[in-house]
Short mmCIF file of C-alpha atoms in Angstrom, two decimals:
data_model
loop_
_atom_site.label_atom_id
_atom_site.label_comp_id
_atom_site.label_asym_id
_atom_site.label_seq_id
_atom_site.Cartn_x
_atom_site.Cartn_y
_atom_site.Cartn_z
CA UNK A 43 0.00 0.00 0.00
CA UNK A 44 2.98 2.32 0.34
CA UNK A 45 4.81 1.84 -3.00
CA UNK A 46 2.92 4.65 -4.71
CA UNK A 47 3.64 7.01 -1.83
CA UNK A 48 7.36 6.25 -2.01
CA UNK A 49 7.39 6.80 -5.77
CA UNK A 50 5.66 10.16 -5.43
CA UNK A 51 8.05 11.17 -2.67
CA UNK A 52 11.06 10.17 -4.74
CA UNK A 53 9.78 12.13 -7.72
CA UNK A 54 9.36 15.20 -5.51
CA UNK A 55 12.78 14.62 -3.98
CA UNK A 56 14.53 14.39 -7.36
CA UNK A 57 12.82 17.54 -8.65
CA UNK A 58 13.56 19.48 -5.47
CA UNK A 59 17.18 18.39 -5.23
CA UNK A 60 17.81 19.16 -8.92
CA UNK A 61 16.72 22.77 -8.41
CA UNK A 62 18.92 23.13 -5.32
CA UNK A 63 21.94 21.65 -7.09
CA UNK A 64 21.45 23.94 -10.11
CA UNK A 65 21.24 26.95 -7.80
CA UNK A 66 24.41 25.87 -5.99
CA UNK A 67 26.35 25.49 -9.23
CA UNK A 68 25.33 29.03 -10.20
CA UNK A 69 25.84 30.76 -6.84
CA UNK A 70 28.51 28.45 -5.34
CA UNK A 71 27.42 29.11 -1.77
CA UNK A 72 28.24 25.88 0.09
CA UNK A 73 26.56 26.89 3.36
CA UNK A 74 23.29 27.81 1.66
CA UNK A 75 23.49 24.60 -0.38
CA UNK A 76 23.69 22.44 2.76
CA UNK A 77 20.91 24.38 4.46
CA UNK A 78 18.57 24.00 1.48
CA UNK A 79 19.32 20.28 1.17
CA UNK A 80 18.46 19.80 4.85
CA UNK A 81 15.23 21.80 4.62
CA UNK A 82 14.16 19.99 1.43
CA UNK A 83 14.79 16.63 3.10
CA UNK A 84 12.68 17.67 6.09
CA UNK A 85 9.85 18.88 3.84
CA UNK A 86 10.00 15.56 2.01
CA UNK A 87 9.64 13.70 5.30
CA UNK A 88 6.62 15.79 6.30
CA UNK A 89 5.10 15.17 2.87
CA UNK A 90 5.46 11.39 3.32
CA UNK A 91 3.74 11.58 6.73
CA UNK A 92 0.84 13.54 5.19
CA UNK A 93 0.46 11.13 2.26
CA UNK A 94 0.51 8.01 4.46
CA UNK A 95 -2.26 9.36 6.70
CA UNK A 96 -4.38 10.46 3.74
CA UNK A 97 -3.97 7.12 1.94
CA UNK A 98 -5.07 5.27 5.08
CA UNK A 99 -8.08 7.58 5.25
CA UNK A 100 -8.85 7.00 1.56
CA UNK A 101 -8.80 3.23 2.08
CA UNK A 102 -11.20 3.65 4.99
CA UNK A 103 -13.61 5.65 2.83
CA UNK A 104 -13.54 2.98 0.11
CA UNK A 105 -13.81 -0.03 2.43
CA UNK A 106 -16.95 -2.18 2.10
CA UNK A 107 -16.08 -4.10 5.25
CA UNK A 108 -16.04 -0.83 7.19
CA UNK A 109 -19.65 -0.25 6.10
CA UNK A 110 -20.55 -3.82 7.01
CA UNK A 111 -19.39 -3.05 10.56
CA UNK A 112 -21.81 -0.13 10.72
CA UNK A 113 -19.41 2.77 10.08
CA UNK A 114 -20.63 5.43 7.62
CA UNK A 115 -19.17 8.70 6.36
CA UNK A 116 -20.29 11.93 8.03
CA UNK A 117 -17.94 14.56 6.60
CA UNK A 118 -14.39 15.35 5.57
CA UNK A 119 -12.24 17.98 7.25
CA UNK A 120 -8.59 18.88 7.84
CA UNK A 121 -6.29 18.54 10.80
CA UNK A 122 -2.86 20.07 11.44
CA UNK A 123 -0.31 18.53 13.80
CA UNK A 124 3.07 19.98 14.63
CA UNK A 125 5.65 17.20 14.32
CA UNK A 126 9.41 17.26 14.82
CA UNK A 127 9.63 17.70 11.02
CA UNK A 128 7.23 20.63 10.88
CA UNK A 129 3.48 21.20 10.55
CA UNK A 130 1.68 18.33 8.82
CA UNK A 131 -1.77 19.26 7.46
CA UNK A 132 -3.87 16.34 6.23
CA UNK A 133 -7.42 15.45 5.27
CA UNK A 134 -9.37 12.91 7.30
CA UNK A 135 -12.94 11.64 7.46
CA UNK A 136 -15.38 11.62 10.35
CA UNK A 137 -17.44 8.40 10.58
CA UNK A 138 -20.49 7.44 12.60
CA UNK A 139 -21.41 3.95 13.74
CA UNK A 140 -25.11 3.39 13.07
CA UNK A 141 -25.19 0.59 15.64
CA UNK A 142 -23.80 2.60 18.55
CA UNK A 143 -24.09 6.25 17.35
CA UNK A 144 -20.38 6.64 18.12
CA UNK A 145 -18.48 9.19 16.03
CA UNK A 146 -14.78 8.78 15.32
CA UNK A 147 -12.00 9.72 12.96
CA UNK A 148 -10.98 6.15 12.19
CA UNK A 149 -7.69 7.12 10.53
CA UNK A 150 -6.66 9.01 13.68
CA UNK A 151 -7.65 6.06 15.82
CA UNK A 152 -5.86 3.55 13.64
CA UNK A 153 -2.65 5.59 13.73
CA UNK A 154 -2.89 6.35 17.47
CA UNK A 155 -3.25 10.11 17.01
CA UNK A 156 -4.71 11.51 20.23
CA UNK A 157 -7.91 13.49 19.56
CA UNK A 158 -7.50 17.26 19.86
CA UNK A 159 -3.73 17.09 20.25
CA UNK A 160 -1.95 19.74 18.18
CA UNK A 161 1.58 18.42 18.71
CA UNK A 162 2.93 14.98 17.99
CA UNK A 163 4.74 13.09 20.74
CA UNK A 164 8.13 13.47 19.06
CA UNK A 165 7.69 17.26 18.85
CA UNK A 166 6.75 17.47 22.54
CA UNK A 167 9.77 15.32 23.46
CA UNK A 168 12.12 17.61 21.52
CA UNK A 169 10.51 20.63 23.17
CA UNK A 170 10.98 19.22 26.68
CA UNK A 171 14.58 18.18 25.97
CA UNK A 172 15.49 21.77 25.16
CA UNK A 173 13.28 23.52 27.74
CA UNK A 174 14.69 21.48 30.62
CA UNK A 175 18.15 22.83 29.80
CA UNK A 176 17.61 26.42 28.60
CA UNK A 177 14.27 28.25 28.50
CA UNK A 178 10.62 27.93 27.52
CA UNK A 179 11.25 30.12 24.47
CA UNK A 180 14.09 27.95 23.16
CA UNK A 181 12.05 24.84 23.92
CA UNK A 182 9.31 26.15 21.65
CA UNK A 183 11.83 26.82 18.89
CA UNK A 184 13.33 23.33 19.21
CA UNK A 185 10.01 21.47 19.02
CA UNK A 186 10.22 21.25 15.23
CA UNK A 187 12.87 21.78 12.57
CA UNK A 188 10.82 24.07 10.34
CA UNK A 189 8.19 25.45 12.75
CA UNK A 190 7.89 26.37 16.43
CA UNK A 191 5.43 27.02 19.26
CA UNK A 192 5.18 29.87 21.75
CA UNK A 193 6.80 29.84 25.18
CA UNK A 194 3.27 29.94 26.64
CA UNK A 195 2.53 26.62 24.93
CA UNK A 196 5.73 25.16 26.39
CA UNK A 197 4.71 26.35 29.86
CA UNK A 198 1.28 24.77 29.52
CA UNK A 199 2.80 21.47 28.41
CA UNK A 200 5.21 21.40 31.35
CA UNK A 201 2.51 22.42 33.84
CA UNK A 202 0.28 19.66 32.48
CA UNK A 203 2.84 16.87 32.82
CA UNK A 204 1.94 13.85 34.93
CA UNK A 205 5.09 12.17 36.21
CA UNK A 206 4.86 8.37 36.41
CA UNK A 207 6.09 6.47 39.44
CA UNK A 208 9.74 5.57 39.29
CA UNK A 209 8.91 1.87 39.26
CA UNK A 210 6.94 2.39 36.04
CA UNK A 211 10.02 3.80 34.33
CA UNK A 212 12.76 1.44 35.47
CA UNK A 213 13.60 -1.75 33.63
CA UNK A 214 13.24 -4.95 35.59
CA UNK A 215 16.71 -5.88 36.82
CA UNK A 216 18.18 -8.18 39.40
CA UNK A 217 18.61 -6.44 42.75
CA UNK A 218 22.13 -5.19 43.45
CA UNK A 219 24.14 -6.12 46.53
CA UNK A 220 25.96 -3.35 48.35
CA UNK A 221 27.39 -3.05 51.88
CA UNK A 222 26.87 0.69 52.23
CA UNK A 223 24.43 3.11 50.64
CA UNK A 224 24.40 6.89 50.78
CA UNK A 225 21.54 9.37 50.66
CA UNK A 226 22.32 13.07 50.32
CA UNK A 227 19.81 15.91 50.48
CA UNK A 228 19.66 19.68 50.09
CA UNK A 229 17.34 22.32 48.64
CA UNK A 230 17.23 25.31 46.33
CA UNK A 231 15.29 28.52 47.02
CA UNK A 232 13.50 29.51 43.82
CA UNK A 233 11.95 32.93 43.19
CA UNK A 234 8.24 33.10 42.46
CA UNK A 235 6.29 35.42 40.19
CA UNK A 236 3.10 34.05 41.76
CA UNK A 237 1.81 30.96 43.56
CA UNK A 238 -1.15 29.94 41.40
CA UNK A 239 -2.09 33.15 39.58
CA UNK A 240 -0.57 36.59 39.14
CA UNK A 241 -1.04 38.97 42.05
CA UNK A 242 -1.44 36.33 44.77
CA UNK A 243 1.91 36.95 46.52
CA UNK A 244 1.35 38.02 50.12
CA UNK A 245 3.44 40.35 52.31
CA UNK A 246 4.44 39.46 55.87
CA UNK A 247 4.49 41.74 58.91
CA UNK A 248 8.06 42.87 58.10
CA UNK A 249 7.07 44.01 54.62
CA UNK A 250 8.72 41.13 52.76
CA UNK A 251 6.87 39.27 50.01
CA UNK A 252 6.30 35.54 50.21
CA UNK A 253 8.02 35.11 46.86
CA UNK A 254 10.22 32.03 47.20
CA UNK A 255 9.54 28.31 47.14
CA UNK A 256 11.69 25.43 48.33
CA UNK A 257 12.66 22.80 45.76
CA UNK A 258 14.09 19.66 47.34
CA UNK A 259 16.82 17.43 45.93
CA UNK A 260 17.63 13.95 47.24
CA UNK A 261 19.88 11.42 45.60
CA UNK A 262 20.96 7.88 46.42
CA UNK A 263 24.33 6.38 45.46
CA UNK A 264 26.72 3.55 46.28
CA UNK A 265 29.79 5.63 47.06
CA UNK A 266 32.46 7.54 45.19
CA UNK A 267 34.77 6.29 42.44
CA UNK A 268 37.21 7.74 39.94
CA UNK A 269 35.77 9.37 36.86
CA UNK A 270 38.52 7.66 34.83
CA UNK A 271 41.12 5.04 35.85
CA UNK A 272 43.88 7.64 35.96
CA UNK A 273 41.69 10.73 36.33
CA UNK A 274 41.76 13.15 39.22
CA UNK A 275 38.01 13.74 39.40
CA UNK A 276 35.55 11.64 41.36
CA UNK A 277 32.07 10.53 40.44
CA UNK A 278 29.13 9.03 42.28
CA UNK A 279 28.52 5.33 41.69
CA UNK A 280 25.03 4.57 40.33
CA UNK A 281 23.34 7.79 41.51
CA UNK A 282 19.57 8.17 41.34
CA UNK A 283 17.82 11.52 41.82
CA UNK A 284 14.54 12.73 43.30
CA UNK A 285 13.52 16.39 43.05
CA UNK A 286 10.43 18.55 43.45
CA UNK A 287 8.56 20.77 45.86
CA UNK A 288 6.99 18.12 48.13
CA UNK A 289 5.56 20.77 50.50
CA UNK A 290 4.44 19.93 54.03
CA UNK A 291 2.71 16.53 54.22
CA UNK A 292 4.06 15.56 50.80
CA UNK A 293 7.47 15.09 52.44
CA UNK A 294 6.05 11.70 53.42
CA UNK A 295 5.46 10.94 49.73
CA UNK A 296 9.11 11.76 48.99
CA UNK A 297 10.25 9.38 51.73
CA UNK A 298 8.01 6.64 50.33
CA UNK A 299 9.42 7.13 46.83
CA UNK A 300 13.00 6.89 48.13
CA UNK A 301 12.33 3.76 50.17
CA UNK A 302 10.46 2.13 47.31
CA UNK A 303 13.47 2.76 45.07
CA UNK A 304 15.88 1.32 47.65
CA UNK A 305 13.73 -1.77 48.19
CA UNK A 306 13.30 -2.34 44.46
CA UNK A 307 16.95 -1.81 43.56
CA UNK A 308 18.98 -3.34 46.42
CA UNK A 309 19.08 -6.44 48.60
CA UNK A 310 18.44 -4.35 51.70
CA UNK A 311 18.99 -7.24 54.13
CA UNK A 312 22.61 -7.34 52.93
CA UNK A 313 23.20 -3.59 53.39
CA UNK A 314 25.17 -2.87 56.59
CA UNK A 315 24.35 0.83 56.79
CA UNK A 316 22.51 3.56 54.93
CA UNK A 317 23.93 7.03 55.62
CA UNK A 318 21.76 10.12 55.20
CA UNK A 319 23.99 13.16 54.83
CA UNK A 320 22.46 16.65 54.95
CA UNK A 321 22.61 20.10 56.54
CA UNK A 322 20.10 19.50 59.31
CA UNK A 323 17.07 21.16 57.72
CA UNK A 324 13.67 20.42 59.23
CA UNK A 325 12.29 18.63 56.18
CA UNK A 326 15.42 16.45 56.03
CA UNK A 327 15.00 15.39 59.65
CA UNK A 328 11.40 14.53 58.79
CA UNK A 329 12.73 12.45 55.92
CA UNK A 330 15.14 10.70 58.30
CA UNK A 331 12.31 9.76 60.65
CA UNK A 332 10.36 8.15 57.80
CA UNK A 333 13.25 6.14 56.34
CA UNK A 334 13.76 3.08 58.53
CA UNK A 335 17.31 2.08 59.39
CA UNK A 336 19.16 5.17 58.12
CA UNK A 337 22.04 6.73 60.02
CA UNK A 338 21.92 10.51 59.91
CA UNK A 339 25.26 12.34 59.47
CA UNK A 340 25.86 16.05 59.25
CA UNK A 341 26.92 17.46 55.93
CA UNK A 342 30.65 18.16 56.21
CA UNK A 343 30.39 21.36 54.18
CA UNK A 344 27.91 22.98 56.57
CA UNK A 345 29.60 21.64 59.70
CA UNK A 346 32.97 23.07 58.66
CA UNK A 347 31.32 26.33 57.62
CA UNK A 348 29.91 26.85 61.13
CA UNK A 349 33.16 25.76 62.80
CA UNK A 350 35.05 28.36 60.75
CA UNK A 351 32.54 31.04 61.75
CA UNK A 352 33.05 30.09 65.40
CA UNK A 353 36.83 30.44 65.15
CA UNK A 354 37.38 33.01 62.41
CA UNK A 355 38.06 35.83 64.88
CA UNK A 356 40.98 33.92 66.44
CA UNK A 357 43.21 34.54 63.41
CA UNK A 358 46.39 32.37 63.69
CA UNK A 359 44.89 30.35 66.55
CA UNK A 360 41.75 29.55 64.58
CA UNK A 361 43.05 26.26 63.17
CA UNK A 362 44.00 24.98 66.63
CA UNK A 363 40.57 25.93 67.98
CA UNK A 364 38.79 24.10 65.14
CA UNK A 365 40.94 21.02 65.79
CA UNK A 366 39.93 21.08 69.44
CA UNK A 367 36.24 21.50 68.58
CA UNK A 368 36.43 18.54 66.19
CA UNK A 369 38.17 16.44 68.86
CA UNK A 370 35.39 17.15 71.35
CA UNK A 371 32.74 16.31 68.79
CA UNK A 372 34.45 13.07 67.77
CA UNK A 373 34.73 12.01 71.46
CA UNK A 374 31.05 12.85 71.98
CA UNK A 375 31.79 15.35 74.76
CA UNK A 376 28.75 17.56 74.37
CA UNK A 377 29.12 19.61 77.59
CA UNK A 378 32.82 20.22 77.02
CA UNK A 379 32.04 21.38 73.47
CA UNK A 380 29.45 23.86 74.76
CA UNK A 381 31.84 25.14 77.43
CA UNK A 382 34.65 25.57 74.91
CA UNK A 383 32.32 27.48 72.58
CA UNK A 384 31.40 29.80 75.46
CA UNK A 385 35.11 30.37 76.08
CA UNK A 386 35.56 31.35 72.43
CA UNK A 387 32.97 34.09 72.93
CA UNK A 388 35.20 35.74 75.51
CA UNK A 389 37.75 36.46 72.78
CA UNK A 390 35.19 38.16 70.56
CA UNK A 391 35.50 41.93 70.36
CA UNK A 392 32.32 42.59 68.37
CA UNK A 393 28.70 41.67 68.99
CA UNK A 394 28.23 40.11 65.57
CA UNK A 395 31.24 37.84 66.28
CA UNK A 396 29.56 36.65 69.49
CA UNK A 397 26.39 35.97 67.54
CA UNK A 398 28.38 33.95 64.97
CA UNK A 399 29.91 31.78 67.72
CA UNK A 400 26.53 31.29 69.39
CA UNK A 401 24.92 30.40 66.04
CA UNK A 402 27.59 27.84 65.27
CA UNK A 403 27.34 26.36 68.75
CA UNK A 404 23.55 26.01 68.47
CA UNK A 405 23.81 24.43 65.00
CA UNK A 406 26.27 21.77 66.14
CA UNK A 407 24.35 21.02 69.36
CA UNK A 408 21.03 20.78 67.51
CA UNK A 409 22.63 18.17 65.23
CA UNK A 410 24.96 16.67 67.80
CA UNK A 411 24.70 12.96 67.08
CA UNK A 412 24.86 13.58 63.33
CA UNK A 413 28.06 15.61 63.84
CA UNK A 414 29.57 12.91 66.07
CA UNK A 415 28.83 10.23 63.48
CA UNK A 416 30.34 12.36 60.72
CA UNK A 417 33.71 12.50 62.53
CA UNK A 418 33.74 9.08 64.20
CA UNK A 419 32.92 7.15 61.01
CA UNK A 420 34.88 9.35 58.64
CA UNK A 421 36.40 6.38 56.78
CA UNK A 422 32.94 5.17 55.74
CA UNK A 423 31.15 8.49 55.29
CA UNK A 424 32.11 10.39 52.15
CA UNK A 425 32.09 14.16 51.96
CA UNK A 426 28.62 15.30 50.95
CA UNK A 427 28.37 16.88 47.47
CA UNK A 428 24.79 18.07 47.82
CA UNK A 429 25.68 21.75 47.41
CA UNK A 430 27.31 21.08 44.04
CA UNK A 431 24.45 18.88 42.91
CA UNK A 432 21.87 21.52 43.82
CA UNK A 433 23.87 24.08 41.87
CA UNK A 434 24.18 21.83 38.81
CA UNK A 435 20.78 20.16 38.79
CA UNK A 436 18.47 22.90 40.10
CA UNK A 437 20.09 26.32 40.45
CA UNK A 438 21.70 26.43 37.00
CA UNK A 439 18.24 26.30 35.41
CA UNK A 440 15.98 27.76 38.09
CA UNK A 441 17.66 30.32 40.33
CA UNK A 442 21.17 31.29 39.22
CA UNK A 443 19.81 33.91 36.82
CA UNK A 444 16.97 36.40 37.39
CA UNK A 445 13.76 34.55 36.66
CA UNK A 446 10.43 33.85 38.32
CA UNK A 447 8.28 30.74 38.53
CA UNK A 448 4.88 29.61 39.68
CA UNK A 449 4.69 26.91 42.35
CA UNK A 450 3.61 24.28 39.82
CA UNK A 451 6.14 25.39 37.21
CA UNK A 452 9.02 25.20 39.69
CA UNK A 453 7.92 21.79 40.98
CA UNK A 454 7.53 20.32 37.50
CA UNK A 455 10.82 21.74 36.25
CA UNK A 456 12.68 20.27 39.24
CA UNK A 457 11.07 16.88 38.62
CA UNK A 458 11.86 17.11 34.92
CA UNK A 459 15.51 17.92 35.66
CA UNK A 460 15.79 14.87 37.93
CA UNK A 461 14.00 12.72 35.34
CA UNK A 462 16.55 13.70 32.70
CA UNK A 463 19.49 13.27 35.09
CA UNK A 464 18.31 9.71 35.76
CA UNK A 465 18.76 8.98 32.06
CA UNK A 466 15.10 8.46 31.18
CA UNK A 467 13.77 9.23 27.70
CA UNK A 468 11.66 12.34 27.17
CA UNK A 469 9.73 10.51 24.48
CA UNK A 470 8.88 7.78 26.99
CA UNK A 471 7.56 10.41 29.40
CA UNK A 472 5.36 11.90 26.67
CA UNK A 473 4.02 8.47 25.71
CA UNK A 474 3.11 7.79 29.34
CA UNK A 475 0.92 10.89 29.66
CA UNK A 476 -2.77 10.06 30.30
CA UNK A 477 -3.94 11.44 26.92
CA UNK A 478 -1.42 9.29 25.04
CA UNK A 479 -2.31 6.20 27.05
CA UNK A 480 -6.03 6.74 26.46
CA UNK A 481 -5.41 7.19 22.72
CA UNK A 482 -3.66 3.84 22.65
CA UNK A 483 -6.50 2.18 24.55
CA UNK A 484 -9.09 3.66 22.20
CA UNK A 485 -7.18 2.34 19.21
CA UNK A 486 -7.41 -1.19 20.55
CA UNK A 487 -10.83 -0.97 22.16
CA UNK A 488 -12.90 -2.64 19.44
CA UNK A 489 -12.64 -5.97 17.72
CA UNK A 490 -13.30 -4.58 14.27
CA UNK A 491 -11.76 -5.21 10.86
CA UNK A 492 -12.27 -2.32 8.47
CA UNK A 493 -10.37 -3.76 5.48
CA UNK A 494 -10.48 -7.17 3.95
CA UNK A 495 -7.46 -8.80 2.28
CA UNK A 496 -9.28 -8.53 -1.06
CA UNK A 497 -9.77 -4.79 -0.58
CA UNK A 498 -6.09 -4.29 0.19
CA UNK A 499 -5.13 -6.25 -2.90
CA UNK A 500 -7.56 -4.23 -5.05
CA UNK A 501 -6.25 -0.94 -3.63
CA UNK A 502 -2.66 -1.87 -4.42
CA UNK A 503 -3.49 -2.92 -7.96
CA UNK A 504 -5.30 0.37 -8.58
CA UNK A 505 -2.56 2.61 -7.17
CA UNK A 506 0.74 0.99 -8.05
CA UNK A 507 2.73 2.23 -10.99
CA UNK A 508 3.94 -0.90 -12.69
CA UNK A 509 6.38 0.93 -14.96
CA UNK A 510 8.22 2.60 -12.07
CA UNK A 511 11.80 1.54 -11.62
CA UNK A 512 11.63 2.32 -7.88
CA UNK A 513 8.62 0.06 -7.49
CA UNK A 514 10.48 -2.81 -9.17
CA UNK A 515 13.36 -2.41 -6.75
CA UNK A 516 11.04 -2.42 -3.76
CA UNK A 517 9.14 -5.45 -5.01
CA UNK A 518 12.33 -7.47 -5.14
CA UNK A 519 12.79 -7.14 -1.40
CA UNK A 520 9.60 -8.69 -0.06
CA UNK A 521 6.55 -10.29 -1.64
CA UNK A 522 3.29 -8.35 -1.88
CA UNK A 523 1.31 -11.07 -0.10
CA UNK A 524 3.69 -11.07 2.87
CA UNK A 525 3.44 -7.29 3.13
CA UNK A 526 -0.34 -7.43 3.02
CA UNK A 527 -0.57 -9.97 5.80
CA UNK A 528 1.95 -8.16 7.99
CA UNK A 529 0.30 -4.79 7.49
CA UNK A 530 -3.17 -6.24 8.07
CA UNK A 531 -2.13 -7.99 11.27
CA UNK A 532 -0.15 -5.11 12.74
CA UNK A 533 -2.28 -2.11 11.87
CA UNK A 534 -5.84 -2.97 10.89
CA UNK A 535 -7.24 -5.12 13.66
CA UNK A 536 -8.32 -3.70 16.98
CA UNK A 537 -9.66 -0.26 16.06
#
């Protein structure tokens, strides 16, 4: 059924390429020549897509078996879909089933084209791939080679995403065995333009707007290894990322997702310890309480930051003071640590220095056991890289440059960034959206055959060009009867 389409496409291709080549030989502009060849190839691809859909629709209109099943023509109209090649505008027919009064575009259903969708799945996937890295505007430009969509359309697509559970994305694999596992967590503070709609930002009693939202990042890994055998850089071993807003009670959902991943991926009964390394934030402590069996350790970056603030005013003696503070922490001498911190205050000449010492003291004491574990089990606990991961995975796209988000937009972008970092396909995400899934179900919902083998054979005999050299070449590859049976089995049943 496709030989005639290929011949037409090849005729168009030859004519188009001949004109481009003639123009190149006259103007001798190599860059323009390559650009025109690329654009002509893309237009040819879009033309083939259009012709295939319209030929399927034409076969449906001519099918006697379709009428025998109760489907009759209502009207013809046109539909335009933006694909990764460009806009494809095609004619299709609306049918009505006299037995059920159902109306349907059977060609759309047969080819799994979601009703009402203006962008094909491949175009949406290209759009998301670019938007997750740069901007909504560039995402719209990248959705198609020859055409584009507005940044507002990109925003709507991202806001409308439904993210599948991680277990729905992962391939079934044998559980891994590992003695130690590591969970690291931190957050990014993202600026808001509004919460749900413009103008809904509130102002607190101090006159500051409630214009930031917390985006959380958690990742699990098996330790640290060399990036290359002889390289100087380290890398995380088998990292897996979770990101999003997860406000308030949804922190429980985040904990459930992490535990479900651990249980699905590892033989947990063979894991000696799971370390949770973080800066002591409230939501992280809530996460710790909901993850059974984890050992909480204080993020080394933040612990050392506060220790430096406590001793920075001591100048040359600062290093000795930090060593003593670390010794007291490692020995678990909480009272002695507090007393030593109070002694450090006596050497402070300014009030803000006293406040810095007191703040550092309170931070360490509030996270005492986590700080002790950090220093006592230093050989097993790696330095936490959460700050760098937040910068790379969240801040670089969401907060390092002046920009504003809505709550939903920030949450979905964070999730999309983690999804990409985990190595999942954007096209797979698009195909798992509810509309795409429903379109697939609708296509297989009925046990109906709209073409008979005789009709397919008649259609081919009426449309093939027997004197075409391209057709002869194609025919040599596979017999017509085999093609008919394969096409019938794969594409016609189950509309």
